[in-house]
Amino acid sequence: MSFKTPSQYLEEMRNLKRTIYAYGEKVENYVDHPVIRPSINCVAKTYEAALTPEFESVMVAKSHVSDKKTSIFNITYQTKEDLIQRCRAQRLLPRLTGYCSYRCLGSTLLTALYDLTYEIDQKHNTEYHKRFVEHLKYIQDNDITVSKSMTDVKGDRSKHPSEQADPDLHVRIVEKRKDGIVIRGAKAHQSGAVASHEHIVVPTRTLLESEKDWAVVCAVPADAPGVVHIFQGGPEEAKIMMGDGGNQKYGTCSTSLLIFDDVFVPWERVFMCGEYELTGTYIFERYSPIHRIAGSACKGGVFDMLAGGAQALMEYNGIRRGVAHLRDKLVQLMSIGEICYGTGIASAVMAYKAPSGAMIPDPIMGNASKIFAADNIYEAARLTTDMAGGLIATIPSWKDYQNPETRKYMDKYLKGVPDIPVEHRMLLFKFLQTSISQSSMCPNVVLGAGTGEIGKIGYYHNVDMEPKKKFVQVVTGILGEEELDKKEYVKDLEY
Amino acid sequence: MSFKTPSQYLEEMRNLKRTIYAYGEKVENYVDHPVIRPSINCVAKTYEAALTPEFESVMVAKSHVSDKKTSIFNITYQTKEDLIQRCRAQRLLPRLTGYCSYRCLGSTLLTALYDLTYEIDQKHNTEYHKRFVEHLKYIQDNDITVSKSMTDVKGDRSKHPSEQADPDLHVRIVEKRKDGIVIRGAKAHQSGAVASHEHIVVPTRTLLESEKDWAVVCAVPADAPGVVHIFQGGPEEAKIMMGDGGNQKYGTCSTSLLIFDDVFVPWERVFMCGEYELTGTYIFERYSPIHRIAGSACKGGVFDMLAGGAQALMEYNGIRRGVAHLRDKLVQLMSIGEICYGTGIASAVMAYKAPSGAMIPDPIMGNASKIFAADNIYEAARLTTDMAGGLIATIPSWKDYQNPETRKYMDKYLKGVPDIPVEHRMLLFKFLQTSISQSSMCPNVVLGAGTGEIGKIGYYHNVDMEPKKKFVQVVTGILGEEELDKKEYVKDLEY
Amino acid sequence: MSFKTPSQYLEEMRNLKRTIYAYGEKVENYVDHPVIRPSINCVAKTYEAALTPEFESVMVAKSHVSDKKTSIFNITYQTKEDLIQRCRAQRLLPRLTGYCSYRCLGSTLLTALYDLTYEIDQKHNTEYHKRFVEHLKYIQDNDITVSKSMTDVKGDRSKHPSEQADPDLHVRIVEKRKDGIVIRGAKAHQSGAVASHEHIVVPTRTLLESEKDWAVVCAVPADAPGVVHIFQGGPEEAKIMMGDGGNQKYGTCSTSLLIFDDVFVPWERVFMCGEYELTGTYIFERYSPIHRIAGSACKGGVFDMLAGGAQALMEYNGIRRGVAHLRDKLVQLMSIGEICYGTGIASAVMAYKAPSGAMIPDPIMGNASKIFAADNIYEAARLTTDMAGGLIATIPSWKDYQNPETRKYMDKYLKGVPDIPVEHRMLLFKFLQTSISQSSMCPNVVLGAGTGEIGKIGYYHNVDMEPKKKFVQVVTGILGEEELDKKEYVKDLEY
Amino acid sequence: MSFKTPSQYLEEMRNLKRTIYAYGEKVENYVDHPVIRPSINCVAKTYEAALTPEFESVMVAKSHVSDKKTSIFNITYQTKEDLIQRCRAQRLLPRLTGYCSYRCLGSTLLTALYDLTYEIDQKHNTEYHKRFVEHLKYIQDNDITVSKSMTDVKGDRSKHPSEQADPDLHVRIVEKRKDGIVIRGAKAHQSGAVASHEHIVVPTRTLLESEKDWAVVCAVPADAPGVVHIFQGGPEEAKIMMGDGGNQKYGTCSTSLLIFDDVFVPWERVFMCGEYELTGTYIFERYSPIHRIAGSACKGGVFDMLAGGAQALMEYNGIRRGVAHLRDKLVQLMSIGEICYGTGIASAVMAYKAPSGAMIPDPIMGNASKIFAADNIYEAARLTTDMAGGLIATIPSWKDYQNPETRKYMDKYLKGVPDIPVEHRMLLFKFLQTSISQSSMCPNVVLGAGTGEIGKIGYYHNVDMEPKKKFVQVVTGILGEEELDKKEYVKDLEY
């Protein structure tokens, strides 16, 4: 077994020479930077969890390429059980940090690319799959954290990559050499990029034949020359910069504007180079269905924390257990999380085998889940705010609590029920403030893999309306019973 | 194998001497009565489906008490696969009839009583379980359709059964004899009662020690003396009475006010008699979690039909495939059905073993699903209406279409796209009219096992807030990590 | 004063020789036909209300063309007070009948045509306005009920009127004679057409230059030769046909498929004939803003009745006043009605003068109201059902209550609180059943002047985004303060 | 006319010796403090607007006590036109600042206290009204900004003020002297307190006879000894502290925990002292209906800015005008604002005279508006985020844009359509980020005068269900027509 300890991981991060800018400065010691460290702590927690005996059945799986015990985030999914386990891991981690694991996007990519490379090879007689499996073994053996580099900066939204005034507005190959390729461009909203060992670059949209230069998949080491981060923090990150965050240890929404400024990638790390044809299939039918279950299941954990925090705070506020409208809101809030998790599980149960043998979750169910989550995240913020009360918005600063002149007033006037220290009540108000603020602002939560609109597009792309129409036509007598093969009735119910 | 053909079932129904009143008259030939026959057709379809080879993996299971092939509706669930299969069957049947299977409630009861009788025996040293298993074998061997008699008429909602002005407002034991018991009372909204072979009476609420006389479970043959039905039809049923329904063959919401006018039940059909203690557990922790997955999964099928009908009708109306707001509504509609089905599946995957060995779906997930469905059924009606257009509400009568004087106008003016006969367009408008009308009126759909409020109560009854609170207290530092057993983090993620 | 008594109106209806078909038969005595009479009763109630002293300030206004007291439904609006009064009348009438007034559509048309004819004359030097004012005086002097004939049957939705396989799928001029014109076509969903004295035909959509033959506005007497009704009843109407309705006296949703089978109209009743240019303006900027306030305000009255019925029924069911989730639902339900009414009032307050001097309500506010109402009607159905309980869907037939064999059971088992007769409880369940059924089915309620989508189109058609953009650009410094005329800030706040 | 210029106001603020703590420090120059100054700028803008000729009809009214021109925020409302004007002012101001006016709460109080003091005098033969009118003239003559001090810190929510472990958890009178009273306690979430000239203290809840010491209304000068502010900033305020806000000039949500540490108030500034009886009436029937229209109408302006910003940003992103789902979201967003404004207007139109002659907006309509707004604010955040795209959450810091090393990348990769400077696109992303963050976090927006729950309580407190019940009972024949006075039908439609 090759599992890394949190401190080994931390050490490796310290050894990486990255170029990171934040708040107008070049960051020298990024590992200890107040808004970057929390994402590193979140990833460290995934390593700790994998070594925690009680969590082994959730965090540890078996690699089918090496037969060795491997992190659930680094295998490629071959069975429904693998996928269900992934859902469970996604729900567990927010319970440990109150926040994001930062492992979901890169992890999802491994299975998607496992299949994509296989399918490209089938079509083009290339050898990407073998190359990718080798790289996968390297990732597994070294217990590496991978981050996904997908969302291009896009420029003018009405134009294709090749039509932009600046061709670099989508990452592209600017040079092919004997030993590798050179890429240029930038990816936006790179969640947890600062906490990973490498970045896997993939296209963000369906490409045309004239856009082969943009059809590139490759793995870039975190410290490759030319990789530049500009940290993208929102309001909550400013609060953490000031030492006044509600989840100072884990709660930064860490994303980078990640620039590839003519970065060289050797051929053994290139897994697509010009084969534009499968980009749409890969995005809508491989990558996004897997990501859907991760993004759905983690909401279960995120909402467990909102509900747990709200329940604790109501008790601290002296609210009696039976107050009907609050019980109602608590149940509504928890239901949202439960439905996200449940539809993730169901998508796993209804998974199917892709050509490579990879197990792909049901995209219909996954996209239904995404649409639901996107509509309900703000509802969760509303419900939590209603339960917590006004101080969720206006709880004063820790710094005022450390100042004896103001602490005396806060100890007196921020008291809830007599037996709870004011400090505990403040901790909860601040934790929920952070959580709500990020529910409505953090791209990890709100925009993870796109808005609800993307879910609708994904749903419509994958659904077959014909059988549904015919069921009705048979019942109404427009079609005779014999005109519809009975297998059509149960095709999508097989599992 | 002892599977019944639809015609055998129909013959058995014809042979039952029932007392049924409808629209002011005693019904002589109930099997051919226009508003009763559709529910019998629905149940007949369940028999046909069990004999259809393509549906065998969905409709046929193995009984663990007899090891024989048995209808999925008549086994008691022992495995998660059993429960998932039940979900699949629930979604299949609406595709065949555009409506309700009428099998879900009675079917759910079998597993719930399998466990309840076991638990009563453990507590009271009684022999109900053995007696129930004998009766179960009888049901399985004779491929019988069971209906559940649960919802009492209740009288004054603010009072317990024993406090009502009339004690009969909840079904109760009025006499215990050597050979059996005599029961009196009435059950409301008895879906499909007219299409079943027997009625299993169960209490509708948690009972007090002083209410042992109301603590009764027993199986009453459909033609037992004293059993009286008053048919409870809504608006759509009136339309069907006039021969003008949108799903004349299957689409009646058939419910009875079912009166037990001093009905004798022999002891071998009595499965609880005074043991009031477990009524709450049975309702919230056994019966309702199983019913939740059935009620969730069938919505998948019901909404498949709304979506299929809407899609077909849009095409008949000449609406181009790409109209964005209609595509959006179609996807939203389908997502609702998908989420209902998916949370049903997830509830099955997360099931646990009850003391008797029965497999009970996860009640948290099931109730989350119920809350969601209750909130969204009307939304589905709205979306479907928007897609179909105004004639969904105002499509004229079939009788006018049969009248040559008016048919000429209808053939001219109700034409949509040129190649679709007006009759087909009318069939679809009428089918959707019925479906929508019943979405908002039919208790099978809207009120099946209670409103969303019941889902909230069930959720709150089953959920444990303590671990969730502690997750937050650990992350915020209010509790030390060591103060929470790590097993608490994954207890509810085991499956 | 020339106000008609209800019995004069009834007498006039009896004297009209109409051609009406319903349920496969030609209706001989339409005034006493069970599904037609209720709409006549509703209109009769508007005549009664105008003569009721307590309602005079709501129902009676002054005509500016004659200076005489006139029904609020027959004036053309010249002041904001007129429009506010109209809102009040719209809310009052559902309180008197539990249903629709059937006066709103025709009434709205009068002001819209008052202006449209004026504007056509300005553009084309025609004399329509004078002709229309003459006709208006006739309507006012004779206290006539007008119905609006707007929604064409439309055929293939993707095609313009002139592109349809059958040109008659939108009403058109087939002949121009010296003495008048001949029109042919059919209008769908003609609410209350059977209860009016005349039908005013108007186009349903923006027309092209090549579509002058479809650009026709004219007033057709109810008994003109060639006018044929096919009654379009939904589920609730079938119930009323059987004598089992929940609001047997008023509660039919009466709509006709209204066929103009080569109907002659003399020139003095023709108010547009080929002037296609203003059809879009008329629909989006004249007709629909006025209709919006009527349709909004009447929802206030409709929901007053749902709330009043639910409150009474909760009391009959024995539900204590304090039950939190029910109080919550009651308030939510009433809020919906209140917001509909309030936005109607606000649209009136913010009205502006059209070129003719007619007062046109603010279309932005009116369409916002429409969007809100369309989204919330089904929500109202859901809330009412939750408050009423299951018998709202399954209350048995009046015929069973008249049959002594079943009445004895119903008197015993449908009892709620002891002091309320079962008959009263049934009346309320049935009334709410009808109301809910029609909330989700009746085009008067759901589809009155189109779905929410129409509201969105109307909103977008009327709104000016430029000032809003500039407010932000000034605040963010993208524009200098001096680059935006300060009047832009308050232009839409003037009133 | 005595209108103050912005610079006079600023000068007065500079002259006030306040005790303010923020982020752990005592603030020396609060006027120039980065998170406090924006609220002062917002108030200064109200002074500027009053002097702007184009805004005079909106911002300037006539005082009925002095007959002089006065700020719309400082009169007591005597007519419906006054109230409508107030709505217009509330919508105008966010258009000028993108944020809150900070004038609404104090302003609302003036009319409420005008009436409350009148009613106390009637009951107790006191002279508070005269005293209050004197103080009102002082406020008007000096064009003063008043802030409202209402929400107590409350402690244990399940206990009354007199039952708390610490009696100071609600502000109370600790001493009555010959020359005045001494008060002690703290008020939470005091919006704009730092930008006002004085604080008017009022109770936050209905008080009991035993709680006369808590029944206190008085006006405290901003620099009275013992008044202490602890600044309560949320995430966005931290961003502004760092100079990285999206609306650095106006966009701080400025609230104080405002402590009254034994503050002396002379009798001429005391307007209630022990007369506990009218506290409930005052809160639910005087103060809150007036505040509702202000809080409703300002949402119109807030959402104008979200819509304007989103529209501009979509153009900068290159999104073509016709994209259906975005047009749909834009209209939905604007409708929310329009409905808030419209129901405010309607509440003003339906206002009634209180005993003192003050005009009180209709509380039913106002609370319906509040319920709607509370449910839809988060929806607005969701819609805006969907329209803007991901950079609304992750737009990098201004500091990185000022650093040439990173600016080169940002100028290249954050480009949208070619002709818009990156700086402008950043300004809009940041502005919307701030606006959305505060939509879900800022108490001015979300919690202004309480959550939606308060709206429901207020609605239920004010509504009379009896007439509504009777309308239904008459229509269903349960009551005879003669049993209901016809005036009941129109009582609430009078205006």
PDB file of C-alpha atoms in Angstrom, chain B residues 114-233:
ATOM      1  CA  TYR B 114     -44.258  -9.675   7.978  1.00  0.00           C
ATOM      2  CA  ASP B 115     -42.068  -7.676  10.271  1.00  0.00           C
ATOM      3  CA  LEU B 116     -44.757  -6.230  12.551  1.00  0.00           C
ATOM      4  CA  THR B 117     -46.152  -9.674  13.407  1.00  0.00           C
ATOM      5  CA  TYR B 118     -42.630 -10.888  14.131  1.00  0.00           C
ATOM      6  CA  GLU B 119     -41.984  -8.010  16.480  1.00  0.00           C
ATOM      7  CA  ILE B 120     -45.303  -8.352  18.292  1.00  0.00           C
ATOM      8  CA  ASP B 121     -44.552 -12.035  18.855  1.00  0.00           C
ATOM      9  CA  GLN B 122     -41.126 -11.172  20.280  1.00  0.00           C
ATOM     10  CA  LYS B 123     -42.750  -8.793  22.714  1.00  0.00           C
ATOM     11  CA  HIS B 124     -45.939 -10.592  23.584  1.00  0.00           C
ATOM     12  CA  ASN B 125     -45.145 -14.229  22.996  1.00  0.00           C
ATOM     13  CA  THR B 126     -48.010 -14.420  20.535  1.00  0.00           C
ATOM     14  CA  GLU B 127     -48.136 -16.435  17.292  1.00  0.00           C
ATOM     15  CA  TYR B 128     -49.155 -13.810  14.810  1.00  0.00           C
ATOM     16  CA  HIS B 129     -46.086 -14.194  12.613  1.00  0.00           C
ATOM     17  CA  LYS B 130     -46.666 -17.880  11.886  1.00  0.00           C
ATOM     18  CA  ARG B 131     -50.301 -17.114  11.157  1.00  0.00           C
ATOM     19  CA  PHE B 132     -49.324 -14.279   8.863  1.00  0.00           C
ATOM     20  CA  VAL B 133     -46.798 -16.398   6.971  1.00  0.00           C
ATOM     21  CA  GLU B 134     -49.502 -18.981   6.356  1.00  0.00           C
ATOM     22  CA  HIS B 135     -51.747 -16.288   4.997  1.00  0.00           C
ATOM     23  CA  LEU B 136     -48.891 -14.926   2.895  1.00  0.00           C
ATOM     24  CA  LYS B 137     -48.403 -18.339   1.289  1.00  0.00           C
ATOM     25  CA  TYR B 138     -52.109 -18.409   0.498  1.00  0.00           C
ATOM     26  CA  ILE B 139     -51.800 -14.990  -1.157  1.00  0.00           C
ATOM     27  CA  GLN B 140     -48.738 -16.044  -3.136  1.00  0.00           C
ATOM     28  CA  ASP B 141     -50.054 -19.444  -4.154  1.00  0.00           C
ATOM     29  CA  ASN B 142     -53.302 -17.943  -5.367  1.00  0.00           C
ATOM     30  CA  ASP B 143     -51.688 -14.861  -6.962  1.00  0.00           C
ATOM     31  CA  ILE B 144     -54.104 -12.637  -5.133  1.00  0.00           C
ATOM     32  CA  THR B 145     -54.471  -8.873  -5.211  1.00  0.00           C
ATOM     33  CA  VAL B 146     -54.575  -7.365  -1.764  1.00  0.00           C
ATOM     34  CA  SER B 147     -55.812  -3.890  -0.913  1.00  0.00           C
ATOM     35  CA  LYS B 148     -54.756  -1.935   2.125  1.00  0.00           C
ATOM     36  CA  SER B 149     -57.411  -0.485   4.447  1.00  0.00           C
ATOM     37  CA  MET B 150     -55.661   2.077   6.544  1.00  0.00           C
ATOM     38  CA  THR B 151     -56.970   5.658   6.448  1.00  0.00           C
ATOM     39  CA  ASP B 152     -59.832   6.021   8.913  1.00  0.00           C
ATOM     40  CA  VAL B 153     -62.489   8.651   8.359  1.00  0.00           C
ATOM     41  CA  LYS B 154     -61.206  10.334  11.558  1.00  0.00           C
ATOM     42  CA  GLY B 155     -64.123  12.658  12.482  1.00  0.00           C
ATOM     43  CA  ASP B 156     -62.873  15.547  14.607  1.00  0.00           C
ATOM     44  CA  ARG B 157     -59.188  15.920  13.737  1.00  0.00           C
ATOM     45  CA  SER B 158     -58.272  17.345  17.094  1.00  0.00           C
ATOM     46  CA  LYS B 159     -59.360  14.210  18.972  1.00  0.00           C
ATOM     47  CA  HIS B 160     -57.963  10.718  19.494  1.00  0.00           C
ATOM     48  CA  PRO B 161     -60.002   7.697  18.378  1.00  0.00           C
ATOM     49  CA  SER B 162     -61.191   7.097  21.921  1.00  0.00           C
ATOM     50  CA  GLU B 163     -62.237  10.716  22.382  1.00  0.00           C
ATOM     51  CA  GLN B 164     -64.541  10.998  19.351  1.00  0.00           C
ATOM     52  CA  ALA B 165     -68.256  11.507  19.884  1.00  0.00           C
ATOM     53  CA  ASP B 166     -68.737   8.297  17.869  1.00  0.00           C
ATOM     54  CA  PRO B 167     -66.103   5.627  18.641  1.00  0.00           C
ATOM     55  CA  ASP B 168     -66.672   4.066  15.223  1.00  0.00           C
ATOM     56  CA  LEU B 169     -64.923   6.941  13.433  1.00  0.00           C
ATOM     57  CA  HIS B 170     -61.832   4.759  13.543  1.00  0.00           C
ATOM     58  CA  VAL B 171     -62.258   1.047  12.745  1.00  0.00           C
ATOM     59  CA  ARG B 172     -62.427  -0.968  15.957  1.00  0.00           C
ATOM     60  CA  ILE B 173     -63.133  -4.387  17.410  1.00  0.00           C
ATOM     61  CA  VAL B 174     -66.692  -4.416  18.673  1.00  0.00           C
ATOM     62  CA  GLU B 175     -66.753  -8.083  19.667  1.00  0.00           C
ATOM     63  CA  LYS B 176     -64.300 -10.885  20.319  1.00  0.00           C
ATOM     64  CA  ARG B 177     -65.723 -14.347  19.782  1.00  0.00           C
ATOM     65  CA  LYS B 178     -64.269 -17.825  20.114  1.00  0.00           C
ATOM     66  CA  ASP B 179     -63.932 -18.113  16.359  1.00  0.00           C
ATOM     67  CA  GLY B 180     -62.924 -14.570  15.520  1.00  0.00           C
ATOM     68  CA  ILE B 181     -63.599 -10.894  15.906  1.00  0.00           C
ATOM     69  CA  VAL B 182     -66.221  -8.437  14.704  1.00  0.00           C
ATOM     70  CA  ILE B 183     -65.034  -5.037  13.407  1.00  0.00           C
ATOM     71  CA  ARG B 184     -66.908  -1.795  12.738  1.00  0.00           C
ATOM     72  CA  GLY B 185     -65.934   1.487  11.120  1.00  0.00           C
ATOM     73  CA  ALA B 186     -65.057   2.964   7.770  1.00  0.00           C
ATOM     74  CA  LYS B 187     -61.916   3.631   5.782  1.00  0.00           C
ATOM     75  CA  ALA B 188     -61.744   6.551   3.367  1.00  0.00           C
ATOM     76  CA  HIS B 189     -60.087   6.893  -0.055  1.00  0.00           C
ATOM     77  CA  GLN B 190     -59.655   3.128  -0.601  1.00  0.00           C
ATOM     78  CA  SER B 191     -57.784   3.136  -3.900  1.00  0.00           C
ATOM     79  CA  GLY B 192     -58.513   0.112  -6.025  1.00  0.00           C
ATOM     80  CA  ALA B 193     -60.475  -1.597  -3.274  1.00  0.00           C
ATOM     81  CA  VAL B 194     -63.067  -2.642  -5.865  1.00  0.00           C
ATOM     82  CA  ALA B 195     -60.414  -4.463  -7.881  1.00  0.00           C
ATOM     83  CA  SER B 196     -58.868  -6.536  -5.094  1.00  0.00           C
ATOM     84  CA  HIS B 197     -59.513  -9.985  -3.656  1.00  0.00           C
ATOM     85  CA  GLU B 198     -59.210  -8.900  -0.067  1.00  0.00           C
ATOM     86  CA  HIS B 199     -58.764  -5.912   2.231  1.00  0.00           C
ATOM     87  CA  ILE B 200     -56.146  -5.897   4.958  1.00  0.00           C
ATOM     88  CA  VAL B 201     -57.260  -3.616   7.773  1.00  0.00           C
ATOM     89  CA  VAL B 202     -54.555  -1.748   9.711  1.00  0.00           C
ATOM     90  CA  PRO B 203     -54.619   1.227  12.106  1.00  0.00           C
ATOM     91  CA  THR B 204     -54.023   4.688  10.729  1.00  0.00           C
ATOM     92  CA  ARG B 205     -52.275   6.285  13.692  1.00  0.00           C
ATOM     93  CA  THR B 206     -50.273   5.745  16.854  1.00  0.00           C
ATOM     94  CA  LEU B 207     -52.609   4.414  19.536  1.00  0.00           C
ATOM     95  CA  LEU B 208     -52.677   4.847  23.290  1.00  0.00           C
ATOM     96  CA  GLU B 209     -52.886   2.140  25.907  1.00  0.00           C
ATOM     97  CA  SER B 210     -56.563   2.988  26.352  1.00  0.00           C
ATOM     98  CA  GLU B 211     -57.157   2.320  22.678  1.00  0.00           C
ATOM     99  CA  LYS B 212     -56.528  -1.425  22.421  1.00  0.00           C
ATOM    100  CA  ASP B 213     -59.903  -1.905  20.747  1.00  0.00           C
ATOM    101  CA  TRP B 214     -58.675   0.135  17.806  1.00  0.00           C
ATOM    102  CA  ALA B 215     -55.419  -1.846  17.566  1.00  0.00           C
ATOM    103  CA  VAL B 216     -56.504  -4.354  14.970  1.00  0.00           C
ATOM    104  CA  VAL B 217     -54.911  -5.864  11.873  1.00  0.00           C
ATOM    105  CA  CYS B 218     -56.864  -8.420   9.889  1.00  0.00           C
ATOM    106  CA  ALA B 219     -57.529  -9.636   6.352  1.00  0.00           C
ATOM    107  CA  VAL B 220     -61.126  -9.343   5.183  1.00  0.00           C
ATOM    108  CA  PRO B 221     -62.260 -11.179   2.022  1.00  0.00           C
ATOM    109  CA  ALA B 222     -63.734  -8.794  -0.517  1.00  0.00           C
ATOM    110  CA  ASP B 223     -67.164 -10.398  -0.276  1.00  0.00           C
ATOM    111  CA  ALA B 224     -67.397 -10.752   3.499  1.00  0.00           C
ATOM    112  CA  PRO B 225     -70.887  -9.780   4.713  1.00  0.00           C
ATOM    113  CA  GLY B 226     -71.015  -6.205   5.962  1.00  0.00           C
ATOM    114  CA  VAL B 227     -68.380  -4.826   3.607  1.00  0.00           C
ATOM    115  CA  VAL B 228     -69.944  -1.888   1.725  1.00  0.00           C
ATOM    116  CA  HIS B 229     -68.357   0.441  -0.859  1.00  0.00           C
ATOM    117  CA  ILE B 230     -69.525   3.928  -1.676  1.00  0.00           C
ATOM    118  CA  PHE B 231     -67.657   4.965  -4.806  1.00  0.00           C
ATOM    119  CA  GLN B 232     -65.770   8.266  -4.455  1.00  0.00           C
ATOM    120  CA  GLY B 233     -65.324   9.787  -7.878  1.00  0.00           C
TER     121      GLY B 233
END
